[in-house]
């Protein structure tokens, strides 16, 4: 696995020394540190980029949340893994970190085993992105194509839509919450029923635009609730809400369908099939559930597919 160039940002110099020591013991020796957001931004504007960022939530002045948002807007840092660090265990803090663009979250004080696991996942993510970038460069050099083709099965980041995060970040969000804080949350999945048809009829940019349009409509329907959402691949979206939805799934589906129908003329003009959205039943987890928090996303997606199958058979879905 390749070497990671890491930037750690915290206003506590003692903690930064400890973090550098622990990271070095884990095999991550290329670590730069900064005590303020201004110093971090100065590092990031240098010629040599970073592969991973560790940001403290509570740095004074421009805090970790604001810094994370700024970094995500910088050229070359839209996809770089950002791990947020904090003393806080509150669900609201964890959600704010992921909503700002964090890839993962862990709490202080440092736990060697947890940091090893988090950094191991980060290193694998960086290595996979490096592989994809090399493939894209090779395709561009050989065929003159602008980008590596996206696959229908792949999760596609939709950063232009507020409260939509990467699928990996949504999984990490559930792990960071844990079973106790997840109680009272709900997972609900959405799918563009004719996504494969749209994918076949469009190019990568147009398909991503359709996904972003659908995601923005879903997000607007859920604007009165605290939520995070991600595209999961295959035209599916999974959403985690901070409390149970007061509206039934089929009512939500009807409301979204009406919004999509309003854009029917635009889709017709573009020659793109109008998305047909399906909504699954919300899934929850109890305090004493044996199901792992990360499986909540899978349960929501399975509930969606079951609902879609019942619709195909002509059964009434309530």
mmCIF file of N, CA and C in Angstrom, residues 17 23 25 28 33 38 47 88 96 109 124 129 142 158 184 252 258 267 306:
data_model
loop_
_atom_site.group_PDB
_atom_site.id
_atom_site.type_symbol
_atom_site.label_atom_id
_atom_site.label_comp_id
_atom_site.label_asym_id
_atom_site.label_seq_id
_atom_site.Cartn_x
_atom_site.Cartn_y
_atom_site.Cartn_z
ATOM 1 N N UNK A 17 1.667 16.235 18.854
ATOM 2 C CA UNK A 17 2.875 15.413 19.043
ATOM 3 C C UNK A 17 2.494 13.963 19.288
ATOM 4 N N UNK A 23 0.712 7.795 14.825
ATOM 5 C CA UNK A 23 0.666 7.545 13.385
ATOM 6 C C UNK A 23 1.986 6.950 12.889
ATOM 7 N N UNK A 25 4.045 5.131 14.619
ATOM 8 C CA UNK A 25 4.087 3.741 15.075
ATOM 9 C C UNK A 25 3.252 2.832 14.172
ATOM 10 N N UNK A 28 2.731 5.487 9.398
ATOM 11 C CA UNK A 28 2.432 6.712 8.645
ATOM 12 C C UNK A 28 3.381 7.806 9.132
ATOM 13 N N UNK A 33 1.781 19.114 10.430
ATOM 14 C CA UNK A 33 0.803 19.558 11.429
ATOM 15 C C UNK A 33 0.560 21.053 11.295
ATOM 16 N N UNK A 38 -5.898 28.828 9.329
ATOM 17 C CA UNK A 38 -5.074 29.626 8.419
ATOM 18 C C UNK A 38 -3.780 28.887 8.069
ATOM 19 N N UNK A 47 2.640 23.345 -3.222
ATOM 20 C CA UNK A 47 2.722 22.610 -4.495
ATOM 21 C C UNK A 47 2.448 21.117 -4.314
ATOM 22 N N UNK A 88 -16.314 15.374 21.453
ATOM 23 C CA UNK A 88 -17.771 15.278 21.561
ATOM 24 C C UNK A 88 -18.274 13.941 21.030
ATOM 25 N N UNK A 96 -23.012 16.944 11.928
ATOM 26 C CA UNK A 96 -22.469 18.187 11.369
ATOM 27 C C UNK A 96 -21.151 17.930 10.650
ATOM 28 N N UNK A 109 -10.107 10.720 23.731
ATOM 29 C CA UNK A 109 -8.676 10.572 23.471
ATOM 30 C C UNK A 109 -8.381 9.463 22.461
ATOM 31 N N UNK A 124 -6.776 2.311 2.164
ATOM 32 C CA UNK A 124 -7.350 1.512 1.070
ATOM 33 C C UNK A 124 -8.158 2.399 0.126
ATOM 34 N N UNK A 129 -8.482 5.120 -5.195
ATOM 35 C CA UNK A 129 -8.620 6.341 -5.991
ATOM 36 C C UNK A 129 -7.388 6.595 -6.839
ATOM 37 N N UNK A 142 -4.587 7.066 -24.341
ATOM 38 C CA UNK A 142 -4.732 6.118 -25.445
ATOM 39 C C UNK A 142 -5.887 6.452 -26.373
ATOM 40 N N UNK A 158 -22.370 13.239 -5.374
ATOM 41 C CA UNK A 158 -23.215 14.327 -5.874
ATOM 42 C C UNK A 158 -23.018 15.525 -4.955
ATOM 43 N N UNK A 184 -33.903 5.817 17.243
ATOM 44 C CA UNK A 184 -34.730 6.969 16.881
ATOM 45 C C UNK A 184 -34.476 7.468 15.477
ATOM 46 N N UNK A 252 -44.902 9.928 0.248
ATOM 47 C CA UNK A 252 -43.652 10.579 -0.142
ATOM 48 C C UNK A 252 -43.358 10.304 -1.618
ATOM 49 N N UNK A 258 -44.852 13.870 -8.381
ATOM 50 C CA UNK A 258 -45.476 15.101 -8.877
ATOM 51 C C UNK A 258 -44.411 16.132 -9.234
ATOM 52 N N UNK A 267 -37.266 17.027 -19.721
ATOM 53 C CA UNK A 267 -36.684 15.717 -20.038
ATOM 54 C C UNK A 267 -36.985 15.324 -21.476
ATOM 55 N N UNK A 306 -38.078 -5.028 -2.165
ATOM 56 C CA UNK A 306 -39.297 -5.787 -1.888
ATOM 57 C C UNK A 306 -40.537 -5.000 -2.283
#
